[in-house]
Amino acid sequence: MGKIIALANQKGGVGKTTTTINLAASLATLEKKVLVVDADPQANASSGLGVDIKQAECTIYECLIDHADVRQALHDTEIETLKIISSHINLVGAEIEMLNLKNREKIMKEVLTPLKQEFDYILIDCSPSLGLITVNALTAADSVIIPVQAEYFALEGISKLLNTIKIIKSKLNPKLEIEGFLLTMYDSRLRQANQIYDEVKRHFQELVFKTVIQRNVKLSEAPSYGLPTILYDADSTGARNHLALAKEIIGREPKQ
């Protein structure tokens, strides 16, 4: 039975999509069957994994709103064991369209649950908001990874996200856990980055991943080629960091 992990933080520019793409590719390289669900209308995870979003006929939008068959929405990527359900700009309006639907917070869960048999990991790239689509993602998820940028206002807004997670846990998804806080865009040469790491560690203790994602040029270059960093430059710091993160996540799973 697969595990659904949402990557969420309503603060933009913290590395959610970069982490989703590269963690998914790393898990797939480690022989796991992985699905990325692009739940952000900007569709950056889709294009970052080589999907031509203008050509995609069946996306997460059609699955949520038109009850399209989710298997029609699966796209192949350059890695055989990695698939993606792409996003679409129409997702912007989906929240309004969903308002009158019954069990509107659980639509994504209904869409994704049948796929848990087929994949080891399903990663949902959430949009930088706490709207209905993100609530759907957190309701569908078993756990959530919270990327935190190693910069001055890193912890700003985290309390709002934690409050949302608490509400979802009490009302919609009692099994939801925090997989971990992930420090991104980390530059060990900066004293400030180290201070923020210490602060995050002090606040959240064992919930902070041992792995940090360092600032890396290759990480920002790879998406323009429609490739995860591990295929673009496997020796780069960015590729190695995400591989370490994938191993850390796999290492936490209960032994079969």
mmCIF file of N, CA, C and O in Angstrom, residues 9-85:
data_model
loop_
_atom_site.group_PDB
_atom_site.id
_atom_site.type_symbol
_atom_site.label_atom_id
_atom_site.label_comp_id
_atom_site.label_asym_id
_atom_site.label_seq_id
_atom_site.Cartn_x
_atom_site.Cartn_y
_atom_site.Cartn_z
ATOM 1 N N ASN A 9 3.351 24.554 1.822
ATOM 2 C CA ASN A 9 3.726 25.756 2.559
ATOM 3 C C ASN A 9 3.085 26.904 1.791
ATOM 4 O O ASN A 9 3.335 27.049 0.593
ATOM 5 N N GLN A 10 2.231 27.684 2.451
ATOM 6 C CA GLN A 10 1.515 28.730 1.703
ATOM 7 C C GLN A 10 2.430 29.875 1.308
ATOM 8 O O GLN A 10 2.050 30.750 0.544
ATOM 9 N N LYS A 11 3.661 29.863 1.817
ATOM 10 C CA LYS A 11 4.647 30.866 1.422
ATOM 11 C C LYS A 11 5.228 30.429 0.073
ATOM 12 O O LYS A 11 5.632 29.279 -0.083
ATOM 13 N N GLY A 12 5.245 31.307 -0.900
ATOM 14 C CA GLY A 12 5.799 30.969 -2.214
ATOM 15 C C GLY A 12 7.322 30.994 -2.199
ATOM 16 O O GLY A 12 7.938 31.572 -1.305
ATOM 17 N N GLY A 13 7.920 30.340 -3.187
ATOM 18 C CA GLY A 13 9.379 30.431 -3.365
ATOM 19 C C GLY A 13 10.214 29.734 -2.313
ATOM 20 O O GLY A 13 11.354 30.118 -2.068
ATOM 21 N N VAL A 14 9.651 28.700 -1.679
ATOM 22 C CA VAL A 14 10.428 27.995 -0.646
ATOM 23 C C VAL A 14 11.020 26.686 -1.169
ATOM 24 O O VAL A 14 11.685 25.962 -0.434
ATOM 25 N N GLY A 15 10.743 26.364 -2.438
ATOM 26 C CA GLY A 15 11.336 25.156 -3.025
ATOM 27 C C GLY A 15 10.422 23.941 -3.019
ATOM 28 O O GLY A 15 10.899 22.809 -3.131
ATOM 29 N N LYS A 16 9.104 24.166 -2.903
ATOM 30 C CA LYS A 16 8.156 23.022 -2.904
ATOM 31 C C LYS A 16 8.259 22.212 -4.185
ATOM 32 O O LYS A 16 8.395 20.996 -4.159
ATOM 33 N N THR A 17 8.156 22.904 -5.332
ATOM 34 C CA THR A 17 8.129 22.197 -6.620
ATOM 35 C C THR A 17 9.477 21.536 -6.898
ATOM 36 O O THR A 17 9.532 20.386 -7.330
ATOM 37 N N THR A 18 10.558 22.258 -6.630
ATOM 38 C CA THR A 18 11.906 21.701 -6.825
ATOM 39 C C THR A 18 12.067 20.429 -5.999
ATOM 40 O O THR A 18 12.574 19.412 -6.480
ATOM 41 N N THR A 19 11.603 20.479 -4.751
ATOM 42 C CA THR A 19 11.705 19.308 -3.874
ATOM 43 C C THR A 19 10.838 18.167 -4.396
ATOM 44 O O THR A 19 11.275 17.012 -4.438
ATOM 45 N N THR A 20 9.617 18.496 -4.821
ATOM 46 C CA THR A 20 8.703 17.449 -5.320
ATOM 47 C C THR A 20 9.323 16.700 -6.490
ATOM 48 O O THR A 20 9.391 15.464 -6.497
ATOM 49 N N ILE A 21 9.776 17.458 -7.490
ATOM 50 C CA ILE A 21 10.353 16.857 -8.706
ATOM 51 C C ILE A 21 11.558 15.977 -8.358
ATOM 52 O O ILE A 21 11.667 14.825 -8.790
ATOM 53 N N ASN A 22 12.464 16.540 -7.573
ATOM 54 C CA ASN A 22 13.748 15.859 -7.344
ATOM 55 C C ASN A 22 13.657 14.737 -6.321
ATOM 56 O O ASN A 22 14.349 13.723 -6.445
ATOM 57 N N LEU A 23 12.768 14.896 -5.335
ATOM 58 C CA LEU A 23 12.542 13.796 -4.395
ATOM 59 C C LEU A 23 11.878 12.628 -5.125
ATOM 60 O O LEU A 23 12.268 11.467 -4.951
ATOM 61 N N ALA A 24 10.901 12.944 -5.974
ATOM 62 C CA ALA A 24 10.206 11.894 -6.748
ATOM 63 C C ALA A 24 11.195 11.134 -7.632
ATOM 64 O O ALA A 24 11.200 9.894 -7.666
ATOM 65 N N ALA A 25 12.050 11.881 -8.332
ATOM 66 C CA ALA A 25 13.030 11.246 -9.229
ATOM 67 C C ALA A 25 14.024 10.396 -8.435
ATOM 68 O O ALA A 25 14.408 9.305 -8.865
ATOM 69 N N SER A 26 14.406 10.882 -7.251
ATOM 70 C CA SER A 26 15.356 10.129 -6.415
ATOM 71 C C SER A 26 14.725 8.846 -5.894
ATOM 72 O O SER A 26 15.353 7.783 -5.892
ATOM 73 N N LEU A 27 13.461 8.935 -5.445
ATOM 74 C CA LEU A 27 12.762 7.732 -4.977
ATOM 75 C C LEU A 27 12.633 6.708 -6.109
ATOM 76 O O LEU A 27 12.814 5.507 -5.909
ATOM 77 N N ALA A 28 12.328 7.223 -7.318
ATOM 78 C CA ALA A 28 12.185 6.334 -8.482
ATOM 79 C C ALA A 28 13.526 5.680 -8.838
ATOM 80 O O ALA A 28 13.581 4.499 -9.202
ATOM 81 N N THR A 29 14.603 6.444 -8.707
ATOM 82 C CA THR A 29 15.946 5.902 -8.973
ATOM 83 C C THR A 29 16.283 4.803 -7.970
ATOM 84 O O THR A 29 17.033 3.873 -8.276
ATOM 85 N N LEU A 30 15.721 4.912 -6.773
ATOM 86 C CA LEU A 30 15.939 3.891 -5.739
ATOM 87 C C LEU A 30 14.912 2.755 -5.852
ATOM 88 O O LEU A 30 14.585 2.087 -4.886
ATOM 89 N N GLU A 31 14.381 2.609 -7.081
ATOM 90 C CA GLU A 31 13.502 1.482 -7.451
ATOM 91 C C GLU A 31 12.140 1.500 -6.768
ATOM 92 O O GLU A 31 11.535 0.464 -6.539
ATOM 93 N N LYS A 32 11.660 2.697 -6.439
ATOM 94 C CA LYS A 32 10.290 2.833 -5.939
ATOM 95 C C LYS A 32 9.393 3.279 -7.091
ATOM 96 O O LYS A 32 9.850 3.995 -7.993
ATOM 97 N N LYS A 33 8.132 2.850 -7.049
ATOM 98 C CA LYS A 33 7.164 3.347 -8.042
ATOM 99 C C LYS A 33 6.566 4.634 -7.495
ATOM 100 O O LYS A 33 5.994 4.633 -6.392
ATOM 101 N N VAL A 34 6.717 5.711 -8.266
ATOM 102 C CA VAL A 34 6.372 7.038 -7.747
ATOM 103 C C VAL A 34 5.428 7.765 -8.700
ATOM 104 O O VAL A 34 5.573 7.695 -9.925
ATOM 105 N N LEU A 35 4.473 8.476 -8.101
ATOM 106 C CA LEU A 35 3.565 9.329 -8.871
ATOM 107 C C LEU A 35 3.641 10.740 -8.306
ATOM 108 O O LEU A 35 3.565 10.934 -7.096
ATOM 109 N N VAL A 36 3.812 11.721 -9.189
ATOM 110 C CA VAL A 36 3.717 13.129 -8.791
ATOM 111 C C VAL A 36 2.344 13.638 -9.203
ATOM 112 O O VAL A 36 1.906 13.421 -10.334
ATOM 113 N N VAL A 37 1.656 14.317 -8.286
ATOM 114 C CA VAL A 37 0.384 14.969 -8.600
ATOM 115 C C VAL A 37 0.630 16.469 -8.537
ATOM 116 O O VAL A 37 0.959 17.006 -7.475
ATOM 117 N N ASP A 38 0.527 17.121 -9.666
ATOM 118 C CA ASP A 38 0.767 18.559 -9.727
ATOM 119 C C ASP A 38 -0.546 19.281 -9.405
ATOM 120 O O ASP A 38 -1.437 19.387 -10.242
ATOM 121 N N ALA A 39 -0.656 19.760 -8.165
ATOM 122 C CA ALA A 39 -1.895 20.423 -7.725
ATOM 123 C C ALA A 39 -1.715 21.934 -7.638
ATOM 124 O O ALA A 39 -2.410 22.610 -6.884
ATOM 125 N N ASP A 40 -0.783 22.443 -8.421
ATOM 126 C CA ASP A 40 -0.534 23.891 -8.473
ATOM 127 C C ASP A 40 -0.879 24.392 -9.868
ATOM 128 O O ASP A 40 -0.330 23.879 -10.851
ATOM 129 N N PRO A 41 -1.804 25.377 -10.003
ATOM 130 C CA PRO A 41 -2.199 25.865 -11.335
ATOM 131 C C PRO A 41 -1.029 26.361 -12.189
ATOM 132 O O PRO A 41 -1.118 26.398 -13.414
ATOM 133 N N GLN A 42 0.092 26.715 -11.548
ATOM 134 C CA GLN A 42 1.258 27.174 -12.332
ATOM 135 C C GLN A 42 1.888 26.029 -13.125
ATOM 136 O O GLN A 42 2.647 26.272 -14.064
ATOM 137 N N ALA A 43 1.611 24.806 -12.723
ATOM 138 C CA ALA A 43 2.022 23.587 -13.444
ATOM 139 C C ALA A 43 3.537 23.467 -13.639
ATOM 140 O O ALA A 43 4.000 22.859 -14.592
ATOM 141 N N ASN A 44 4.303 24.014 -12.714
ATOM 142 C CA ASN A 44 5.762 23.951 -12.857
ATOM 143 C C ASN A 44 6.314 22.544 -12.674
ATOM 144 O O ASN A 44 7.307 22.171 -13.300
ATOM 145 N N ALA A 45 5.682 21.737 -11.814
ATOM 146 C CA ALA A 45 6.152 20.351 -11.643
ATOM 147 C C ALA A 45 5.937 19.560 -12.930
ATOM 148 O O ALA A 45 6.750 18.717 -13.305
ATOM 149 N N SER A 46 4.830 19.865 -13.627
ATOM 150 C CA SER A 46 4.533 19.174 -14.897
ATOM 151 C C SER A 46 5.609 19.486 -15.934
ATOM 152 O O SER A 46 6.208 18.585 -16.516
ATOM 153 N N SER A 47 5.857 20.777 -16.170
ATOM 154 C CA SER A 47 6.858 21.131 -17.192
ATOM 155 C C SER A 47 8.257 20.717 -16.744
ATOM 156 O O SER A 47 9.084 20.320 -17.561
ATOM 157 N N GLY A 48 8.509 20.743 -15.426
ATOM 158 C CA GLY A 48 9.816 20.333 -14.898
ATOM 159 C C GLY A 48 10.096 18.850 -15.071
ATOM 160 O O GLY A 48 11.243 18.415 -15.000
ATOM 161 N N LEU A 49 9.025 18.069 -15.313
ATOM 162 C CA LEU A 49 9.221 16.635 -15.585
ATOM 163 C C LEU A 49 8.941 16.314 -17.057
ATOM 164 O O LEU A 49 8.685 15.167 -17.423
ATOM 165 N N GLY A 50 8.964 17.355 -17.897
ATOM 166 C CA GLY A 50 8.921 17.126 -19.339
ATOM 167 C C GLY A 50 7.537 17.026 -19.957
ATOM 168 O O GLY A 50 7.409 16.623 -21.116
ATOM 169 N N VAL A 51 6.474 17.379 -19.220
ATOM 170 C CA VAL A 51 5.121 17.321 -19.794
ATOM 171 C C VAL A 51 4.848 18.627 -20.551
ATOM 172 O O VAL A 51 5.082 19.715 -20.028
ATOM 173 N N ASP A 52 4.346 18.485 -21.776
ATOM 174 C CA ASP A 52 3.912 19.664 -22.529
ATOM 175 C C ASP A 52 2.488 19.990 -22.068
ATOM 176 O O ASP A 52 1.517 19.355 -22.491
ATOM 177 N N ILE A 53 2.365 20.976 -21.181
ATOM 178 C CA ILE A 53 1.060 21.204 -20.551
ATOM 179 C C ILE A 53 0.000 21.697 -21.540
ATOM 180 O O ILE A 53 -1.183 21.520 -21.307
ATOM 181 N N LYS A 54 0.451 22.257 -22.664
ATOM 182 C CA LYS A 54 -0.536 22.696 -23.671
ATOM 183 C C LYS A 54 -1.188 21.496 -24.365
ATOM 184 O O LYS A 54 -2.303 21.574 -24.857
ATOM 185 N N GLN A 55 -0.460 20.375 -24.400
ATOM 186 C CA GLN A 55 -0.962 19.169 -25.081
ATOM 187 C C GLN A 55 -1.729 18.224 -24.142
ATOM 188 O O GLN A 55 -2.410 17.321 -24.601
ATOM 189 N N ALA A 56 -1.594 18.454 -22.842
ATOM 190 C CA ALA A 56 -2.206 17.518 -21.885
ATOM 191 C C ALA A 56 -3.726 17.648 -21.916
ATOM 192 O O ALA A 56 -4.271 18.703 -21.634
ATOM 193 N N GLU A 57 -4.392 16.553 -22.290
ATOM 194 C CA GLU A 57 -5.857 16.600 -22.408
ATOM 195 C C GLU A 57 -6.553 16.253 -21.103
ATOM 196 O O GLU A 57 -7.622 16.768 -20.803
ATOM 197 N N CYS A 58 -5.960 15.356 -20.329
ATOM 198 C CA CYS A 58 -6.567 14.957 -19.062
ATOM 199 C C CYS A 58 -5.607 15.310 -17.932
ATOM 200 O O CYS A 58 -4.490 14.802 -17.876
ATOM 201 N N THR A 59 -6.015 16.216 -17.055
ATOM 202 C CA THR A 59 -5.153 16.701 -15.978
ATOM 203 C C THR A 59 -5.866 16.483 -14.639
ATOM 204 O O THR A 59 -6.984 15.966 -14.585
ATOM 205 N N ILE A 60 -5.235 16.924 -13.570
ATOM 206 C CA ILE A 60 -5.867 16.791 -12.251
ATOM 207 C C ILE A 60 -7.193 17.565 -12.219
ATOM 208 O O ILE A 60 -8.138 17.174 -11.530
ATOM 209 N N TYR A 61 -7.280 18.631 -13.016
ATOM 210 C CA TYR A 61 -8.523 19.417 -13.059
ATOM 211 C C TYR A 61 -9.697 18.559 -13.534
ATOM 212 O O TYR A 61 -10.761 18.533 -12.902
ATOM 213 N N GLU A 62 -9.499 17.832 -14.636
ATOM 214 C CA GLU A 62 -10.581 16.976 -15.169
ATOM 215 C C GLU A 62 -10.947 15.868 -14.177
ATOM 216 O O GLU A 62 -12.104 15.481 -14.063
ATOM 217 N N CYS A 63 -9.934 15.368 -13.455
ATOM 218 C CA CYS A 63 -10.210 14.307 -12.473
ATOM 219 C C CYS A 63 -11.061 14.835 -11.313
ATOM 220 O O CYS A 63 -11.977 14.160 -10.843
ATOM 221 N N LEU A 64 -10.750 16.053 -10.866
ATOM 222 C CA LEU A 64 -11.473 16.615 -9.720
ATOM 223 C C LEU A 64 -12.871 17.114 -10.090
ATOM 224 O O LEU A 64 -13.828 16.913 -9.351
ATOM 225 N N ILE A 65 -12.971 17.766 -11.247
ATOM 226 C CA ILE A 65 -14.223 18.451 -11.594
ATOM 227 C C ILE A 65 -15.139 17.607 -12.481
ATOM 228 O O ILE A 65 -16.353 17.602 -12.309
ATOM 229 N N ASP A 66 -14.555 16.883 -13.444
ATOM 230 C CA ASP A 66 -15.387 16.140 -14.414
ATOM 231 C C ASP A 66 -15.423 14.633 -14.142
ATOM 232 O O ASP A 66 -15.903 13.869 -14.970
ATOM 233 N N HIS A 67 -14.828 14.205 -13.027
ATOM 234 C CA HIS A 67 -14.767 12.772 -12.683
ATOM 235 C C HIS A 67 -14.103 11.950 -13.787
ATOM 236 O O HIS A 67 -14.499 10.814 -14.052
ATOM 237 N N ALA A 68 -13.104 12.537 -14.445
ATOM 238 C CA ALA A 68 -12.367 11.790 -15.479
ATOM 239 C C ALA A 68 -11.631 10.624 -14.828
ATOM 240 O O ALA A 68 -11.265 10.691 -13.644
ATOM 241 N N ASP A 69 -11.414 9.559 -15.601
ATOM 242 C CA ASP A 69 -10.681 8.398 -15.097
ATOM 243 C C ASP A 69 -9.231 8.803 -14.826
ATOM 244 O O ASP A 69 -8.512 9.250 -15.718
ATOM 245 N N VAL A 70 -8.802 8.661 -13.570
ATOM 246 C CA VAL A 70 -7.476 9.134 -13.170
ATOM 247 C C VAL A 70 -6.366 8.453 -13.975
ATOM 248 O O VAL A 70 -5.309 9.048 -14.230
ATOM 249 N N ARG A 71 -6.607 7.210 -14.444
ATOM 250 C CA ARG A 71 -5.554 6.518 -15.199
ATOM 251 C C ARG A 71 -5.316 7.165 -16.571
ATOM 252 O O ARG A 71 -4.245 7.019 -17.142
ATOM 253 N N GLN A 72 -6.334 7.866 -17.066
ATOM 254 C CA GLN A 72 -6.163 8.605 -18.330
ATOM 255 C C GLN A 72 -5.244 9.816 -18.143
ATOM 256 O O GLN A 72 -4.732 10.375 -19.107
ATOM 257 N N ALA A 73 -5.073 10.226 -16.885
ATOM 258 C CA ALA A 73 -4.295 11.440 -16.596
ATOM 259 C C ALA A 73 -2.819 11.151 -16.320
ATOM 260 O O ALA A 73 -2.024 12.068 -16.162
ATOM 261 N N LEU A 74 -2.439 9.856 -16.289
ATOM 262 C CA LEU A 74 -1.050 9.514 -15.968
ATOM 263 C C LEU A 74 -0.131 9.747 -17.171
ATOM 264 O O LEU A 74 -0.385 9.241 -18.253
ATOM 265 N N HIS A 75 0.921 10.509 -16.966
ATOM 266 C CA HIS A 75 1.928 10.754 -18.018
ATOM 267 C C HIS A 75 3.221 10.046 -17.655
ATOM 268 O O HIS A 75 3.620 10.038 -16.490
ATOM 269 N N ASP A 76 3.901 9.530 -18.660
ATOM 270 C CA ASP A 76 5.236 8.970 -18.442
ATOM 271 C C ASP A 76 6.250 10.098 -18.309
ATOM 272 O O ASP A 76 6.026 11.218 -18.769
ATOM 273 N N THR A 77 7.382 9.788 -17.682
ATOM 274 C CA THR A 77 8.503 10.737 -17.628
ATOM 275 C C THR A 77 9.747 10.015 -18.155
ATOM 276 O O THR A 77 9.660 8.878 -18.605
ATOM 277 N N GLU A 78 10.884 10.673 -18.043
ATOM 278 C CA GLU A 78 12.143 10.079 -18.509
ATOM 279 C C GLU A 78 12.576 8.890 -17.641
ATOM 280 O O GLU A 78 13.436 8.110 -18.019
ATOM 281 N N ILE A 79 11.999 8.780 -16.449
ATOM 282 C CA ILE A 79 12.322 7.652 -15.561
ATOM 283 C C ILE A 79 11.142 6.688 -15.592
ATOM 284 O O ILE A 79 10.001 7.088 -15.354
ATOM 285 N N GLU A 80 11.430 5.437 -15.874
ATOM 286 C CA GLU A 80 10.361 4.459 -16.120
ATOM 287 C C GLU A 80 9.383 4.316 -14.959
ATOM 288 O O GLU A 80 8.181 4.182 -15.142
ATOM 289 N N THR A 81 9.908 4.355 -13.722
ATOM 290 C CA THR A 81 9.033 4.118 -12.560
ATOM 291 C C THR A 81 8.446 5.411 -11.985
ATOM 292 O O THR A 81 7.900 5.412 -10.881
ATOM 293 N N LEU A 82 8.572 6.513 -12.734
ATOM 294 C CA LEU A 82 8.028 7.798 -12.274
ATOM 295 C C LEU A 82 6.967 8.303 -13.244
ATOM 296 O O LEU A 82 7.226 8.484 -14.429
ATOM 297 N N LYS A 83 5.748 8.507 -12.730
ATOM 298 C CA LYS A 83 4.640 9.045 -13.538
ATOM 299 C C LYS A 83 4.198 10.377 -12.939
ATOM 300 O O LYS A 83 4.499 10.678 -11.781
ATOM 301 N N ILE A 84 3.442 11.130 -13.730
ATOM 302 C CA ILE A 84 2.921 12.403 -13.218
ATOM 303 C C ILE A 84 1.498 12.644 -13.709
ATOM 304 O O ILE A 84 1.160 12.291 -14.841
ATOM 305 N N ILE A 85 0.662 13.197 -12.831
ATOM 306 C CA ILE A 85 -0.639 13.751 -13.238
ATOM 307 C C ILE A 85 -0.423 15.247 -13.314
ATOM 308 O O ILE A 85 -0.102 15.890 -12.304
#
